[in-house]
């Protein structure tokens, strides 16, 4: 059994990637091979899994959640105010997510992306007033 962190999952396409804790390339994971409910597939969650050789490289099967889940899936409340993050909290969370997702981003790139995402969140009422 291997252990690793789910670093991405596209629910609409049914696949993602797990980064093994012992290093090596990310391992492909497909919803049909995991034996879990798709709701359990959250970025940052730690899984134990078996690795098989797929058509395009290593593939994770028989996943078992072992570690902390990432944040719950976002609630989609258009125009809803209240219960969201304050702007400073949101900016901090976005910064941490960007650094985790792509450590090679420059400070300028992070600031630009963060500003654009904050404007978008505010326009959709996702931030507390």
PDB file of C-alpha atoms in Angstrom:
ATOM      1  CA  UNK A   1       0.000   0.000   0.000  1.00  0.00           C
ATOM      2  CA  UNK A   2       1.111   3.535  -0.755  1.00  0.00           C
ATOM      3  CA  UNK A   3       0.110   6.758   0.985  1.00  0.00           C
ATOM      4  CA  UNK A   4      -0.334  10.154  -0.620  1.00  0.00           C
ATOM      5  CA  UNK A   5      -2.223  13.434  -0.800  1.00  0.00           C
ATOM      6  CA  UNK A   6      -4.938  14.145  -3.351  1.00  0.00           C
ATOM      7  CA  UNK A   7      -3.542  17.188  -5.156  1.00  0.00           C
ATOM      8  CA  UNK A   8      -6.300  17.580  -7.748  1.00  0.00           C
ATOM      9  CA  UNK A   9      -9.640  16.096  -8.723  1.00  0.00           C
ATOM     10  CA  UNK A  10     -11.971  17.189 -11.523  1.00  0.00           C
ATOM     11  CA  UNK A  11     -15.424  15.969 -10.516  1.00  0.00           C
ATOM     12  CA  UNK A  12     -16.948  16.724 -13.903  1.00  0.00           C
ATOM     13  CA  UNK A  13     -14.363  14.555 -15.660  1.00  0.00           C
ATOM     14  CA  UNK A  14     -14.044  11.979 -12.873  1.00  0.00           C
ATOM     15  CA  UNK A  15     -10.278  11.959 -12.443  1.00  0.00           C
ATOM     16  CA  UNK A  16      -7.414  13.527 -10.565  1.00  0.00           C
ATOM     17  CA  UNK A  17      -3.949  12.910  -9.148  1.00  0.00           C
ATOM     18  CA  UNK A  18      -2.417  11.789  -5.867  1.00  0.00           C
ATOM     19  CA  UNK A  19       1.097  12.868  -4.858  1.00  0.00           C
ATOM     20  CA  UNK A  20       2.789   9.903  -3.104  1.00  0.00           C
ATOM     21  CA  UNK A  21       4.379  10.708   0.257  1.00  0.00           C
ATOM     22  CA  UNK A  22       7.482   8.715  -0.668  1.00  0.00           C
ATOM     23  CA  UNK A  23       8.116  10.842  -3.759  1.00  0.00           C
ATOM     24  CA  UNK A  24       7.934   9.855  -7.366  1.00  0.00           C
ATOM     25  CA  UNK A  25       5.462  10.961 -10.020  1.00  0.00           C
ATOM     26  CA  UNK A  26       1.863  11.852  -9.221  1.00  0.00           C
ATOM     27  CA  UNK A  27      -0.482   8.879  -9.558  1.00  0.00           C
ATOM     28  CA  UNK A  28      -3.598   9.051 -11.732  1.00  0.00           C
ATOM     29  CA  UNK A  29      -6.897   8.302  -9.973  1.00  0.00           C
ATOM     30  CA  UNK A  30     -10.249   7.693 -11.687  1.00  0.00           C
ATOM     31  CA  UNK A  31     -13.620   7.683  -9.940  1.00  0.00           C
ATOM     32  CA  UNK A  32     -14.432   4.216 -11.336  1.00  0.00           C
ATOM     33  CA  UNK A  33     -11.365   2.661  -9.668  1.00  0.00           C
ATOM     34  CA  UNK A  34     -11.507   4.038  -6.164  1.00  0.00           C
ATOM     35  CA  UNK A  35     -14.284   2.302  -4.243  1.00  0.00           C
ATOM     36  CA  UNK A  36     -15.249   5.575  -2.503  1.00  0.00           C
ATOM     37  CA  UNK A  37     -18.029   8.094  -2.823  1.00  0.00           C
ATOM     38  CA  UNK A  38     -16.877  11.021  -4.952  1.00  0.00           C
ATOM     39  CA  UNK A  39     -17.738  13.395  -2.062  1.00  0.00           C
ATOM     40  CA  UNK A  40     -14.730  12.009  -0.170  1.00  0.00           C
ATOM     41  CA  UNK A  41     -12.311  13.184  -2.872  1.00  0.00           C
ATOM     42  CA  UNK A  42     -11.181  16.529  -1.506  1.00  0.00           C
ATOM     43  CA  UNK A  43      -7.922  18.235  -2.336  1.00  0.00           C
ATOM     44  CA  UNK A  44      -5.467  17.813   0.512  1.00  0.00           C
ATOM     45  CA  UNK A  45      -6.982  14.598   1.868  1.00  0.00           C
ATOM     46  CA  UNK A  46      -4.533  11.770   2.606  1.00  0.00           C
ATOM     47  CA  UNK A  47      -5.273   8.312   1.185  1.00  0.00           C
ATOM     48  CA  UNK A  48      -3.795   4.841   1.309  1.00  0.00           C
ATOM     49  CA  UNK A  49      -4.021   3.181  -2.084  1.00  0.00           C
ATOM     50  CA  UNK A  50      -2.676   0.431  -4.276  1.00  0.00           C
ATOM     51  CA  UNK A  51      -0.786   1.334  -7.431  1.00  0.00           C
ATOM     52  CA  UNK A  52      -1.379  -0.522 -10.674  1.00  0.00           C
ATOM     53  CA  UNK A  53       0.024   0.179 -14.105  1.00  0.00           C
ATOM     54  CA  UNK A  54      -2.595   1.924 -16.262  1.00  0.00           C
ATOM     55  CA  UNK A  55      -2.534   2.654 -19.980  1.00  0.00           C
ATOM     56  CA  UNK A  56      -0.616   5.894 -19.382  1.00  0.00           C
ATOM     57  CA  UNK A  57       1.348   5.168 -16.235  1.00  0.00           C
ATOM     58  CA  UNK A  58       0.733   4.505 -12.550  1.00  0.00           C
ATOM     59  CA  UNK A  59      -2.901   4.444 -11.421  1.00  0.00           C
ATOM     60  CA  UNK A  60      -4.325   4.460  -7.868  1.00  0.00           C
ATOM     61  CA  UNK A  61      -6.984   1.884  -6.943  1.00  0.00           C
ATOM     62  CA  UNK A  62      -8.700   0.782  -3.721  1.00  0.00           C
ATOM     63  CA  UNK A  63      -8.407   4.133  -1.935  1.00  0.00           C
ATOM     64  CA  UNK A  64      -8.927   4.455   1.814  1.00  0.00           C
ATOM     65  CA  UNK A  65      -9.058   7.895   3.443  1.00  0.00           C
ATOM     66  CA  UNK A  66      -6.510   8.091   6.259  1.00  0.00           C
ATOM     67  CA  UNK A  67      -5.869  11.761   6.894  1.00  0.00           C
ATOM     68  CA  UNK A  68      -7.490  15.121   7.237  1.00  0.00           C
ATOM     69  CA  UNK A  69      -9.900  16.168   4.574  1.00  0.00           C
ATOM     70  CA  UNK A  70      -9.351  19.338   2.674  1.00  0.00           C
ATOM     71  CA  UNK A  71     -11.948  22.071   2.895  1.00  0.00           C
ATOM     72  CA  UNK A  72     -15.523  20.965   2.204  1.00  0.00           C
ATOM     73  CA  UNK A  73     -16.813  21.570  -1.295  1.00  0.00           C
ATOM     74  CA  UNK A  74     -17.798  25.224  -1.732  1.00  0.00           C
ATOM     75  CA  UNK A  75     -21.432  26.129  -1.283  1.00  0.00           C
ATOM     76  CA  UNK A  76     -22.769  27.902  -4.317  1.00  0.00           C
ATOM     77  CA  UNK A  77     -24.992  30.708  -3.073  1.00  0.00           C
ATOM     78  CA  UNK A  78     -25.192  33.414  -5.690  1.00  0.00           C
ATOM     79  CA  UNK A  79     -25.633  36.802  -4.112  1.00  0.00           C
ATOM     80  CA  UNK A  80     -25.770  35.366  -0.591  1.00  0.00           C
ATOM     81  CA  UNK A  81     -24.184  37.556   2.072  1.00  0.00           C
ATOM     82  CA  UNK A  82     -23.226  36.347   5.520  1.00  0.00           C
ATOM     83  CA  UNK A  83     -21.540  33.168   6.651  1.00  0.00           C
ATOM     84  CA  UNK A  84     -18.665  33.725   4.232  1.00  0.00           C
ATOM     85  CA  UNK A  85     -15.120  34.767   4.908  1.00  0.00           C
ATOM     86  CA  UNK A  86     -14.060  38.309   5.582  1.00  0.00           C
ATOM     87  CA  UNK A  87     -11.913  39.764   2.827  1.00  0.00           C
ATOM     88  CA  UNK A  88      -8.663  39.488   4.864  1.00  0.00           C
ATOM     89  CA  UNK A  89      -9.450  35.839   5.701  1.00  0.00           C
ATOM     90  CA  UNK A  90     -10.255  35.131   2.052  1.00  0.00           C
ATOM     91  CA  UNK A  91      -7.032  36.774   0.841  1.00  0.00           C
ATOM     92  CA  UNK A  92      -5.001  34.712   3.341  1.00  0.00           C
ATOM     93  CA  UNK A  93      -6.707  31.465   2.282  1.00  0.00           C
ATOM     94  CA  UNK A  94      -6.211  32.206  -1.427  1.00  0.00           C
ATOM     95  CA  UNK A  95      -2.531  32.995  -0.844  1.00  0.00           C
ATOM     96  CA  UNK A  96      -1.974  29.721   1.001  1.00  0.00           C
ATOM     97  CA  UNK A  97      -3.835  27.730  -1.664  1.00  0.00           C
ATOM     98  CA  UNK A  98      -1.835  29.332  -4.486  1.00  0.00           C
ATOM     99  CA  UNK A  99       1.461  28.641  -2.721  1.00  0.00           C
ATOM    100  CA  UNK A 100       0.468  25.034  -2.079  1.00  0.00           C
ATOM    101  CA  UNK A 101      -0.835  24.469  -5.594  1.00  0.00           C
ATOM    102  CA  UNK A 102       2.109  26.040  -7.383  1.00  0.00           C
ATOM    103  CA  UNK A 103       5.169  26.910  -5.292  1.00  0.00           C
ATOM    104  CA  UNK A 104       6.896  28.310  -8.391  1.00  0.00           C
ATOM    105  CA  UNK A 105       4.495  31.271  -8.669  1.00  0.00           C
ATOM    106  CA  UNK A 106       6.195  34.621  -8.185  1.00  0.00           C
ATOM    107  CA  UNK A 107       4.957  37.148  -5.633  1.00  0.00           C
ATOM    108  CA  UNK A 108       3.710  39.366  -8.464  1.00  0.00           C
ATOM    109  CA  UNK A 109       1.751  36.500 -10.020  1.00  0.00           C
ATOM    110  CA  UNK A 110       0.203  35.619  -6.669  1.00  0.00           C
ATOM    111  CA  UNK A 111      -0.844  39.231  -6.051  1.00  0.00           C
ATOM    112  CA  UNK A 112      -2.409  39.533  -9.519  1.00  0.00           C
ATOM    113  CA  UNK A 113      -4.307  36.232  -9.255  1.00  0.00           C
ATOM    114  CA  UNK A 114      -5.378  36.964  -5.682  1.00  0.00           C
ATOM    115  CA  UNK A 115      -6.723  40.436  -6.588  1.00  0.00           C
ATOM    116  CA  UNK A 116      -8.699  39.040  -9.526  1.00  0.00           C
ATOM    117  CA  UNK A 117     -10.165  36.202  -7.447  1.00  0.00           C
ATOM    118  CA  UNK A 118     -11.076  38.594  -4.626  1.00  0.00           C
ATOM    119  CA  UNK A 119     -12.899  40.903  -7.067  1.00  0.00           C
ATOM    120  CA  UNK A 120     -14.754  37.900  -8.487  1.00  0.00           C
ATOM    121  CA  UNK A 121     -15.743  36.610  -5.021  1.00  0.00           C
ATOM    122  CA  UNK A 122     -16.941  40.060  -3.984  1.00  0.00           C
ATOM    123  CA  UNK A 123     -18.992  40.479  -7.177  1.00  0.00           C
ATOM    124  CA  UNK A 124     -20.737  37.177  -6.442  1.00  0.00           C
ATOM    125  CA  UNK A 125     -21.447  37.979  -2.813  1.00  0.00           C
ATOM    126  CA  UNK A 126     -19.156  35.307  -1.425  1.00  0.00           C
ATOM    127  CA  UNK A 127     -17.406  37.623   1.037  1.00  0.00           C
ATOM    128  CA  UNK A 128     -18.825  39.028   4.225  1.00  0.00           C
ATOM    129  CA  UNK A 129     -19.652  42.723   4.027  1.00  0.00           C
TER     130      UNK A 129
END
